[in-house]
Every structure is written in structure tokens, then in C-alpha cells.
PDB file of C-alpha atoms in Angstrom:
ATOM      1  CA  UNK A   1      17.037   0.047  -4.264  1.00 79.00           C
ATOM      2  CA  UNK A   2      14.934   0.747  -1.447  1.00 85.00           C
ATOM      3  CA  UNK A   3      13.707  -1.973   1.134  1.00 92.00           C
ATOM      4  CA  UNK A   4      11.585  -2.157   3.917  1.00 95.00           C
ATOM      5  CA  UNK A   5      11.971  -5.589   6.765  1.00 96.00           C
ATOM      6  CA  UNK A   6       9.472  -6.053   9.277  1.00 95.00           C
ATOM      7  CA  UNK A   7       9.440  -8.626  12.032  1.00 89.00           C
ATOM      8  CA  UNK A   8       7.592 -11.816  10.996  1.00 85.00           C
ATOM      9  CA  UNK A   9       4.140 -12.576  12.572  1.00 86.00           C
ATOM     10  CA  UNK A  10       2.189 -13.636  13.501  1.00 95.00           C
ATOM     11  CA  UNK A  11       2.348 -11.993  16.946  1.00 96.00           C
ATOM     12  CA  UNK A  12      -0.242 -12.919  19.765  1.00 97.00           C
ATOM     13  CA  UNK A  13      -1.200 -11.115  22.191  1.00 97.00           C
ATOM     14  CA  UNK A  14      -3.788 -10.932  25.136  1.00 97.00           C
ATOM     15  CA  UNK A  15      -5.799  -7.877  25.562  1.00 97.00           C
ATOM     16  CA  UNK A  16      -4.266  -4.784  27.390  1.00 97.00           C
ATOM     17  CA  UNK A  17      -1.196  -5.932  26.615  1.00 98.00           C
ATOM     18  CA  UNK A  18       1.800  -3.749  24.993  1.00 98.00           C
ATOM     19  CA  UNK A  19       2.647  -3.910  21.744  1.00 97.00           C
ATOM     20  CA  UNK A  20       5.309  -3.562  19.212  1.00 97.00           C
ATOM     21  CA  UNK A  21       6.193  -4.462  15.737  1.00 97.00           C
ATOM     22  CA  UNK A  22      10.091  -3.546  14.229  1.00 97.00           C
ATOM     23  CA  UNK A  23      10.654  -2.071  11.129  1.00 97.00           C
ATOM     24  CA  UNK A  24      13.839  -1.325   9.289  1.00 97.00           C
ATOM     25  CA  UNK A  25      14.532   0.312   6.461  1.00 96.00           C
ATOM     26  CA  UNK A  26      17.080   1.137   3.173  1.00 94.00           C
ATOM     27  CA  UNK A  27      16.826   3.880   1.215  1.00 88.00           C
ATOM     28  CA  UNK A  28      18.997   6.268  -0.327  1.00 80.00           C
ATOM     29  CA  UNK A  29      17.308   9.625   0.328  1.00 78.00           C
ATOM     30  CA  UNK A  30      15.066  10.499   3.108  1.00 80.00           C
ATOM     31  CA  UNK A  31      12.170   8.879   2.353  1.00 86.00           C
ATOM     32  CA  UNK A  32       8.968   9.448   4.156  1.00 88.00           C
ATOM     33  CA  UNK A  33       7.814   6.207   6.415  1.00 92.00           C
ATOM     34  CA  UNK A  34       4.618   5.325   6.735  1.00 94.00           C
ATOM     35  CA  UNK A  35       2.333   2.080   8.557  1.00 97.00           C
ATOM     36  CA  UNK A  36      -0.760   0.944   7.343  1.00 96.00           C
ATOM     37  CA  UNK A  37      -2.863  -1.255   8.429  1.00 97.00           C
ATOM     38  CA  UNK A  38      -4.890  -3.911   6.598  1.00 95.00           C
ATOM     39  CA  UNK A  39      -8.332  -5.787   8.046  1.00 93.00           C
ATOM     40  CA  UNK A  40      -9.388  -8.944   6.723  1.00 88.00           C
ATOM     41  CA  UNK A  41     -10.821  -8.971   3.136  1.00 83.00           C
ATOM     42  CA  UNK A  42     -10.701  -4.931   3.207  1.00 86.00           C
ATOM     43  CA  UNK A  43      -7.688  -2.734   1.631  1.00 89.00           C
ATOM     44  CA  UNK A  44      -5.636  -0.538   3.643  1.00 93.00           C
ATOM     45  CA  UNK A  45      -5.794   2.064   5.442  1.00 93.00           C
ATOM     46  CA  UNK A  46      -3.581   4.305   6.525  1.00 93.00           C
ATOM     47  CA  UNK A  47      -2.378   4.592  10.284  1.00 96.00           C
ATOM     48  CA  UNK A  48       0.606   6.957  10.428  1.00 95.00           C
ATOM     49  CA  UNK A  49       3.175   8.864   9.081  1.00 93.00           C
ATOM     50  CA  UNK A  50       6.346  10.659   9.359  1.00 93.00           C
ATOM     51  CA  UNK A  51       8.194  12.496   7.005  1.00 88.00           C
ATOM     52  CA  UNK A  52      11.819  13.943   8.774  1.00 88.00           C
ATOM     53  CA  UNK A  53      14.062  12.040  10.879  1.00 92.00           C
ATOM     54  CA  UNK A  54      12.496  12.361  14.669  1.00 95.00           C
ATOM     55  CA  UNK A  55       9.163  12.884  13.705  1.00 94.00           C
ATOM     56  CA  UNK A  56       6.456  10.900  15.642  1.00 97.00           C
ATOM     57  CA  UNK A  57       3.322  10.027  13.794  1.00 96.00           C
ATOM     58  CA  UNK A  58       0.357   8.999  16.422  1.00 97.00           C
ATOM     59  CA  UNK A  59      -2.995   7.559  15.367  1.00 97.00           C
ATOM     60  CA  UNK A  60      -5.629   5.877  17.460  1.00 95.00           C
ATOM     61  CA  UNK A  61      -3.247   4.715  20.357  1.00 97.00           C
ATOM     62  CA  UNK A  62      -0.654   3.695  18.008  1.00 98.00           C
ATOM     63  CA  UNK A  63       2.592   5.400  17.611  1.00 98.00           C
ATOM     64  CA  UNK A  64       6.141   5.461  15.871  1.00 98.00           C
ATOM     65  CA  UNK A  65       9.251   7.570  15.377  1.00 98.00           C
ATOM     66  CA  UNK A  66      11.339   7.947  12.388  1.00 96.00           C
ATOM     67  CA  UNK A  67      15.047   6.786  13.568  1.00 96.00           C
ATOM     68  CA  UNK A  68      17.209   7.860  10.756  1.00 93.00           C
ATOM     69  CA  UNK A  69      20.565   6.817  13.189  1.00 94.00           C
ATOM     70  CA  UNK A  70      19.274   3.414  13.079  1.00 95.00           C
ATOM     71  CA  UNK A  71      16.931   3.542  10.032  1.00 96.00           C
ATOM     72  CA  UNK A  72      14.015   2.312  11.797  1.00 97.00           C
ATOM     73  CA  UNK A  73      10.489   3.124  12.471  1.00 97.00           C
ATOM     74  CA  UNK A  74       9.256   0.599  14.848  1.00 98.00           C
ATOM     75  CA  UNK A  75       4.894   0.453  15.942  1.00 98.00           C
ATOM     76  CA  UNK A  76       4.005   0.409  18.943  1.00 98.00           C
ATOM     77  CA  UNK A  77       0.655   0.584  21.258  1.00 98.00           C
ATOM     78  CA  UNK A  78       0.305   0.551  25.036  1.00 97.00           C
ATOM     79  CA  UNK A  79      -2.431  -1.340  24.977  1.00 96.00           C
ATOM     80  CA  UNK A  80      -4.438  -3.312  22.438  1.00 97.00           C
ATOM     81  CA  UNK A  81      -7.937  -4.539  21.871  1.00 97.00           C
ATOM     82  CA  UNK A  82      -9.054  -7.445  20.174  1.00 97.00           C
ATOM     83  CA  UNK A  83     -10.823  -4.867  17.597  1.00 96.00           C
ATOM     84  CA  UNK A  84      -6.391  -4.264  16.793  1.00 97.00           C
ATOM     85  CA  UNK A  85      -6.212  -7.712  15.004  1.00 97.00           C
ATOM     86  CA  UNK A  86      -5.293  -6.914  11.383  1.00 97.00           C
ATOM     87  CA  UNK A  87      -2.010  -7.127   9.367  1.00 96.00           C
ATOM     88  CA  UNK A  88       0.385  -4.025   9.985  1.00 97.00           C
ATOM     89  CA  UNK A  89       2.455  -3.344   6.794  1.00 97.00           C
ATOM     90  CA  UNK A  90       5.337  -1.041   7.157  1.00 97.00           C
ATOM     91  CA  UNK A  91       6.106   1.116   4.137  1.00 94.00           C
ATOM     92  CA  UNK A  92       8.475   3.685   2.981  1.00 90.00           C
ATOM     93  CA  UNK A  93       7.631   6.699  -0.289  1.00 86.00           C
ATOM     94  CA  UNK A  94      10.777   7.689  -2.495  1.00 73.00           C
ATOM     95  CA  UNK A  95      11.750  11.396  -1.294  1.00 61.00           C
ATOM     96  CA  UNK A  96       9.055  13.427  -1.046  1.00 51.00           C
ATOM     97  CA  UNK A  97      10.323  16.218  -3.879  1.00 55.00           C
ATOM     98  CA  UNK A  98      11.637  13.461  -6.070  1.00 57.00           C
ATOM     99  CA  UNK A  99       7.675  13.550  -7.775  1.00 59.00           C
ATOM    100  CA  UNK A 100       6.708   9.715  -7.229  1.00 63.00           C
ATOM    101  CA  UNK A 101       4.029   8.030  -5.604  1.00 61.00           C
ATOM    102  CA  UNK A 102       5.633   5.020  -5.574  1.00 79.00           C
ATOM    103  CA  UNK A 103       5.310   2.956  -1.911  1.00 87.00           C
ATOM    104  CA  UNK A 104       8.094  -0.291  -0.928  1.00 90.00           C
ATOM    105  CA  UNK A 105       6.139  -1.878   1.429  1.00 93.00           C
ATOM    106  CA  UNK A 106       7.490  -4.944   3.974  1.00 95.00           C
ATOM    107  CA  UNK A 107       5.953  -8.433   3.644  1.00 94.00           C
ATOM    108  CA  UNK A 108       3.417  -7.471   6.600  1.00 95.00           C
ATOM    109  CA  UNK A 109       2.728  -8.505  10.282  1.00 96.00           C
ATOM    110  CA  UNK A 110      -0.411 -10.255  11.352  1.00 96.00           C
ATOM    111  CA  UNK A 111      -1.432  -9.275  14.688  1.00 97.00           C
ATOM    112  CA  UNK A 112      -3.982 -11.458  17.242  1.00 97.00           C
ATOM    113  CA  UNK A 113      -4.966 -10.270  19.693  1.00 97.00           C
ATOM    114  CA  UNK A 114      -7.489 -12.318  22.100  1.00 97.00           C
ATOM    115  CA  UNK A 115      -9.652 -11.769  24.759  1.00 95.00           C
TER     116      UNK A 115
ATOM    117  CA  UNK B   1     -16.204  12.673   0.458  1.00 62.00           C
ATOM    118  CA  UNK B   2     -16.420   9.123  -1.637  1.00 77.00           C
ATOM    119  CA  UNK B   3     -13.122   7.006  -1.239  1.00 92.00           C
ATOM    120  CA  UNK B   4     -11.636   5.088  -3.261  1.00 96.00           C
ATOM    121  CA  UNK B   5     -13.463   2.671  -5.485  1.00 97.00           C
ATOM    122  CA  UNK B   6     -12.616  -0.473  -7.346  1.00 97.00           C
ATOM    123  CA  UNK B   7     -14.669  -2.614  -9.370  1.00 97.00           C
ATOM    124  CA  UNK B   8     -15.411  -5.131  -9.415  1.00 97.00           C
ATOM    125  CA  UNK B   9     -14.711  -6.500  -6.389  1.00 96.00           C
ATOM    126  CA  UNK B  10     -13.893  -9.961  -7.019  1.00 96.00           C
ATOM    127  CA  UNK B  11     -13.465 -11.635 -10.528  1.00 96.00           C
ATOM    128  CA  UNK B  12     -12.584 -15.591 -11.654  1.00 98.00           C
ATOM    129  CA  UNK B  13     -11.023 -15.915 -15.284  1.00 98.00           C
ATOM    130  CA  UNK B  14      -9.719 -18.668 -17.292  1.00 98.00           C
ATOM    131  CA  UNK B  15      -6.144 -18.593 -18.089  1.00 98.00           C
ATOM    132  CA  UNK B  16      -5.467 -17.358 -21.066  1.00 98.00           C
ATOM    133  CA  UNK B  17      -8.180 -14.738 -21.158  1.00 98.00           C
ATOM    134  CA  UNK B  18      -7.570 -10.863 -20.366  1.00 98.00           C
ATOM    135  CA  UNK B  19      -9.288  -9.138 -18.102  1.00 98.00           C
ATOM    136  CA  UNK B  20      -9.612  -5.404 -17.304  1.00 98.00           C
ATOM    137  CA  UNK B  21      -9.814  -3.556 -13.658  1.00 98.00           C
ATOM    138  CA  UNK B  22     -11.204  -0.076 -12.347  1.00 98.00           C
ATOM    139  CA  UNK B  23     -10.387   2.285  -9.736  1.00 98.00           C
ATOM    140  CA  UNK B  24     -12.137   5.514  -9.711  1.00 98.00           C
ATOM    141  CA  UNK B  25      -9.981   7.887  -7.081  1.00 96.00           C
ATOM    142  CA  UNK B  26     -11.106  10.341  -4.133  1.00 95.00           C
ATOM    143  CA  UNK B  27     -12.564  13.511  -5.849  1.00 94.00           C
ATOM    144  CA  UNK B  28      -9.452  15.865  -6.692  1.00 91.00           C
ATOM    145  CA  UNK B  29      -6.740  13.041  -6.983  1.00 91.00           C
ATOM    146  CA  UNK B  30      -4.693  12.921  -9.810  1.00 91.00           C
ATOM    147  CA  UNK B  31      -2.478  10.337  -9.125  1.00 90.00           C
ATOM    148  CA  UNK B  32      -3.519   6.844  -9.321  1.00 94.00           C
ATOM    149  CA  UNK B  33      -0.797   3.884  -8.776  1.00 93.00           C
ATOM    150  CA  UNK B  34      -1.401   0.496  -8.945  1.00 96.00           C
ATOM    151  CA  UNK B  35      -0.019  -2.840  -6.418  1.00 96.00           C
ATOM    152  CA  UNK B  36      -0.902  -6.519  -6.664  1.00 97.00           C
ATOM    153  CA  UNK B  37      -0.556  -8.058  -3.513  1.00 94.00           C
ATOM    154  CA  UNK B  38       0.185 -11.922  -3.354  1.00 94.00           C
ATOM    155  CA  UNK B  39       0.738 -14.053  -0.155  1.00 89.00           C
ATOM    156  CA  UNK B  40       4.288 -14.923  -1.123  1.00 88.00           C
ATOM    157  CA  UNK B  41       5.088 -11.770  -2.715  1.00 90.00           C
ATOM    158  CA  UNK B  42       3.293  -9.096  -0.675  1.00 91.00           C
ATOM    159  CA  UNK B  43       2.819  -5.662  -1.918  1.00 93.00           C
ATOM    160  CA  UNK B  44       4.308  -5.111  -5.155  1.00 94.00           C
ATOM    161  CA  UNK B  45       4.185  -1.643  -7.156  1.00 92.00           C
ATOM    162  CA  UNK B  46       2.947  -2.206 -10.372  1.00 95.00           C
ATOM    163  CA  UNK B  47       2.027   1.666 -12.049  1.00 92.00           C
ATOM    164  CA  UNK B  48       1.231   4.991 -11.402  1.00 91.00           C
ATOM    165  CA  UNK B  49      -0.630   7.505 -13.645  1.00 92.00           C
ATOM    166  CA  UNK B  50      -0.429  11.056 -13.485  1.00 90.00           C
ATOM    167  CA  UNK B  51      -2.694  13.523 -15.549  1.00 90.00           C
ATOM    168  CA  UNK B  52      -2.901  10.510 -17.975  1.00 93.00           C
ATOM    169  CA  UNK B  53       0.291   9.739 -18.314  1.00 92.00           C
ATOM    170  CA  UNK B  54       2.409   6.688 -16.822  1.00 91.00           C
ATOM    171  CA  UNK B  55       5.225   8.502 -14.340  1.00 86.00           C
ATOM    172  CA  UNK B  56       6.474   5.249 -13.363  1.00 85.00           C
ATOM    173  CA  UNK B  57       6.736   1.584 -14.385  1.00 90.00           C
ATOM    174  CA  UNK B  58       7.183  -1.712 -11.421  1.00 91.00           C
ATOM    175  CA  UNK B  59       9.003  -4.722 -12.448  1.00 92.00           C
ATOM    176  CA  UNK B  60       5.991  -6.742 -14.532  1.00 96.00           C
ATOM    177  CA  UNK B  61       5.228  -8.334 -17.756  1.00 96.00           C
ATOM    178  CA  UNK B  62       4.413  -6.306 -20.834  1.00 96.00           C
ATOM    179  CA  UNK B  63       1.210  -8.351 -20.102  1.00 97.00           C
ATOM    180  CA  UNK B  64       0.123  -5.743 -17.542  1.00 98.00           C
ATOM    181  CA  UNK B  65      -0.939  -2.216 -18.683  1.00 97.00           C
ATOM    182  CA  UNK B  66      -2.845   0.341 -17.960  1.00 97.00           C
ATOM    183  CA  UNK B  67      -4.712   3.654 -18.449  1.00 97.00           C
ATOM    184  CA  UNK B  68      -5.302   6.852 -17.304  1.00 97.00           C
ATOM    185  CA  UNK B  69      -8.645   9.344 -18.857  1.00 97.00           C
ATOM    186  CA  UNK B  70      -8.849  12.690 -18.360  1.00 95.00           C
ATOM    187  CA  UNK B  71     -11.283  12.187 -15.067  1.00 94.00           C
ATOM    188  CA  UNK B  72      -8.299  10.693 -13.175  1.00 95.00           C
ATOM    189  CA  UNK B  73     -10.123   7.602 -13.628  1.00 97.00           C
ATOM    190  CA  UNK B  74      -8.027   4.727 -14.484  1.00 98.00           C
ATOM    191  CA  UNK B  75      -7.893   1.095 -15.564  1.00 98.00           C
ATOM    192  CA  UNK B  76      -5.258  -1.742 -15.712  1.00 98.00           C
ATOM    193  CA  UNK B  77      -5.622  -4.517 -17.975  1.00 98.00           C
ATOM    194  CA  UNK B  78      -3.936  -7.680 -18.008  1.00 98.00           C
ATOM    195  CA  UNK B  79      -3.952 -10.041 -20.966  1.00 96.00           C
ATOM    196  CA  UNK B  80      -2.915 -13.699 -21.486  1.00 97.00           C
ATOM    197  CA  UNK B  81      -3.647 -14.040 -17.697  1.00 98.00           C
ATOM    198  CA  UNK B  82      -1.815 -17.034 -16.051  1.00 98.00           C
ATOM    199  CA  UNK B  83      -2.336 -18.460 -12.384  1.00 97.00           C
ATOM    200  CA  UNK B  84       0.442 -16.713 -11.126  1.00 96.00           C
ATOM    201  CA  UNK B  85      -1.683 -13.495 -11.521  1.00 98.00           C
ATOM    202  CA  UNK B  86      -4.373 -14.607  -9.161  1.00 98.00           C
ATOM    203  CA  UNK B  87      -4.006 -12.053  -6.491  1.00 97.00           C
ATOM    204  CA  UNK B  88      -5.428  -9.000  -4.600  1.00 95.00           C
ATOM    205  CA  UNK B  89      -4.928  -5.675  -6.774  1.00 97.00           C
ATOM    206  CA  UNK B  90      -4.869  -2.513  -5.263  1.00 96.00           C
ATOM    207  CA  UNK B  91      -5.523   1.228  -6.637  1.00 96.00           C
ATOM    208  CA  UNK B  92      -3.925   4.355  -4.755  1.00 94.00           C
ATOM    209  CA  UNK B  93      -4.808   7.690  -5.000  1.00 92.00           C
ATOM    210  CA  UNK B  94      -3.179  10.874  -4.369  1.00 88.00           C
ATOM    211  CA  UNK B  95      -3.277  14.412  -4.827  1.00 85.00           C
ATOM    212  CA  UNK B  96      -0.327  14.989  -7.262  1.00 75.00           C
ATOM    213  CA  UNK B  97       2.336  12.655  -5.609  1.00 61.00           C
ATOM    214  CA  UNK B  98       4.472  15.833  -4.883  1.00 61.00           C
ATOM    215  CA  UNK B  99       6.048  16.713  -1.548  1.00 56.00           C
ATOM    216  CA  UNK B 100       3.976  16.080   1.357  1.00 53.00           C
ATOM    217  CA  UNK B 101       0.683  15.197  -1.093  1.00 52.00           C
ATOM    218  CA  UNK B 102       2.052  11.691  -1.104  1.00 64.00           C
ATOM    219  CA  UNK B 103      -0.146  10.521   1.250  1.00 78.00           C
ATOM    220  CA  UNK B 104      -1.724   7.621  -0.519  1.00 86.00           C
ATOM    221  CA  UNK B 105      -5.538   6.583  -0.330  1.00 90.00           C
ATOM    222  CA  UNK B 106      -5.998   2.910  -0.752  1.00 94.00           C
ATOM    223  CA  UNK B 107      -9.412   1.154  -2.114  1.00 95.00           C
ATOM    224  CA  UNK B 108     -10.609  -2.047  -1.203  1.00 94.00           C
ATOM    225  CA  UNK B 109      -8.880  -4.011  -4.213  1.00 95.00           C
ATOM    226  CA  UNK B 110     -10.154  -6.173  -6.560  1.00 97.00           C
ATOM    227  CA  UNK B 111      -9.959 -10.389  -5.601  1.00 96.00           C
ATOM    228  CA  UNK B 112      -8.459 -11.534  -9.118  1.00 98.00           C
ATOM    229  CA  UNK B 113      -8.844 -15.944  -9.985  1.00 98.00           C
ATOM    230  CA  UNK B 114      -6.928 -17.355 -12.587  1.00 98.00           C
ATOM    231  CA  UNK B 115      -8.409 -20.826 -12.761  1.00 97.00           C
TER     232      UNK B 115
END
């Protein structure tokens, strides 16, 4: 079945500083990848997407690209604020004429970011 | 445009009782799907409804159901609850879960306590 593995956090970081946060994937199809981000006691929201192999999704600083050579869609920011410290979920969709809703998320990275 | 809403937003039940959750999606959604997240198992899928039918089933108990009215509201009910099912639950909404309308809307969740 389909799987999503995404680094292990937490990861801390000082303000200004660059960020990134891997994300592999296993599917059969081409699946559309997505990252969403989750703020304490809230749901999530999401951040970006991409839905075809190359495609960069782009969001509020934050960016990724759909690798489909190395299955991977890996976040990243040039430079984070403190107002960035949330847990990042990666997440994958089944193929996107296949009908389903369905989303395999990754167990999450928690991101701190201090002043 | 209203998001997503779940109510209520937190809830404490005995073991052994059955409670019952709502999600009310963005204006125009038809699809509704349904996750429990857990610190040790993360995200997982649990439903999704689709013009008030079930399209597609996660890996839970008979113990977990759930409903879709005409609407697009929907409800998931949970009976015989046990600690284990203490968790965050999460509604979805989409447009029809087709092709790029995938794009799922998350609401804040509903804090379930199984005490």
C-alpha cells in the first residue's frame, strides 16, 4: 500500500535560518503530494501541493518539488520565523482519477524555531 | 466562505459509552472523510462519504461508523468507546474527491477522552 516517511523531529532552529524537512514516499500510481501544516491545538491546514512529477508547489516562503526519480518531496524555507513553529505533516492522495479522497499522511515533524 | 466545522470541540466519556461527532463541510463540498489522529499512531484514515454514501472504508472496528445526509453534513459515531479511542478526530472536505478537486479542507477536530 501506499506510505509516506518523514524525517523525525523535532528540529530546532534559530530564526533566519534555512530550513528543510525530507519526505519520501511509496505509491503505486502517481499520486498527488501534498504538506500541511498543523499549529498547536488547531487542525490543519494546507500549505502546498503538487500533482505531476516536477511540479513545485510554493506557499508563504515555503516550497517543494515532486521527485518522482527519487520519490521524494522534501520542504524547505530560506528563512524561518518563530511564527513557523508548528508540526509539518507530509501526505500523499491515491491518483487523482482513481475517485478517492483518501490522504496517507507521515507521522509528522515538529518544528521550533526560536528567537 | 465558512470553513470547516466540528462540534463539539472537545468531549470526555466513560468507557463503555458511545458517543457521536459532527462536521458540517465548506458550502458546496460533497465529500467528507474522516482521520483520528493519535500521538503514537498519527493520522489515520478512518471514512469518507460521498453524496451519502460511504466510498471508502480505513482499517477500524465495526465500532466506528458513520453518516452522511443529504446536506453533505455528516456524523461518525463510535460505540462501546475504550481508552484507546481517546484521540484528536478530524473531518475533511472536498469538492467531489475527483481529479484535481482533491484538495482537502481540514476542520479543527474534535479532542475525544475516554476516561
Amino acid at each position: 500500500g501506499n506510505s509516506v516517511t518523514q524525517m523525525e523531529g523535532p528540529v530546532t532552529l534559530s530564526e533566519e535560518a534555512f530550513l528543510t524537512i525530507n519526505c519520501t514516499y511509496t505509491a503505486t500510481g502517481y499520486p498527488s503530494l501534498f504538506w500541511y501544516v498543523q499549529y498547536p491545538g488547531e487542525g490543519l491546514q494546507l500549505l502546498l501541493k503538487a500533482t505531476k512529477a516536477d511540479d513545485k508547489g510554493s506557499n508563504k516562503g515555503f516550497e517543494a518539488t515532486y521527485r518522482k526519480e527519487t520519490t521524494s518531496f522534501h520542504l524547505e524555507k530560506g528563512s524561518v520565523q518563530v511564527s513557523d513553529s508548528a508540526v509539518y505533516f507530509c501526505a500523499l492522495s491515491e491518483p487523482w482519477d482513481s475517485g478517492y479522497s483518501t490522504l496517507t499522511f507521515g507521522k509528522g515533524t515538529m518544528l521550533l524555531v526560536s528567537p | 466562505k465558512a470553513g470547516v466545522t466540528q462540534t463539539p470541540r472537545y468531549l470526555i466519556k466513560t468507557r463503555g459509552q458511545q458517543v457521536t461527532l459532527s462536521c458540517s463541510p465548506i458550502s458546496g463540498h460533497r465529500s467528507v472523510s474522516w482521520y483520528q489522529q493519535t500521538p503514537g499512531q498519527g493520522l489515520q484514515f478512518l471514512f469518507e462519504y460521498f453524496s451519502e454514501t460511504q466510498r471508502n472504508k480505513g482499517n477500524f472496528p465495526g465500532r466506528f461508523s458513520g453518516r452522511q445526509f443529504s446536506n453533505s453534513r455528516s456524523e461518525m459515531n463510535v460505540s462501546t468507546l475504550e481508552l484507546g479511542d481517546s484521540a484528536l478526530y478530524l473531518c475533511a472536505s472536498s469538492l467531489d474527491g475527483r481529479g484535481k478537486n482533491t484538495e482537502a479542507f481540514f476542520g479543527q477536530g474534535t479532542r475525544l477522552t475516554v476516561v
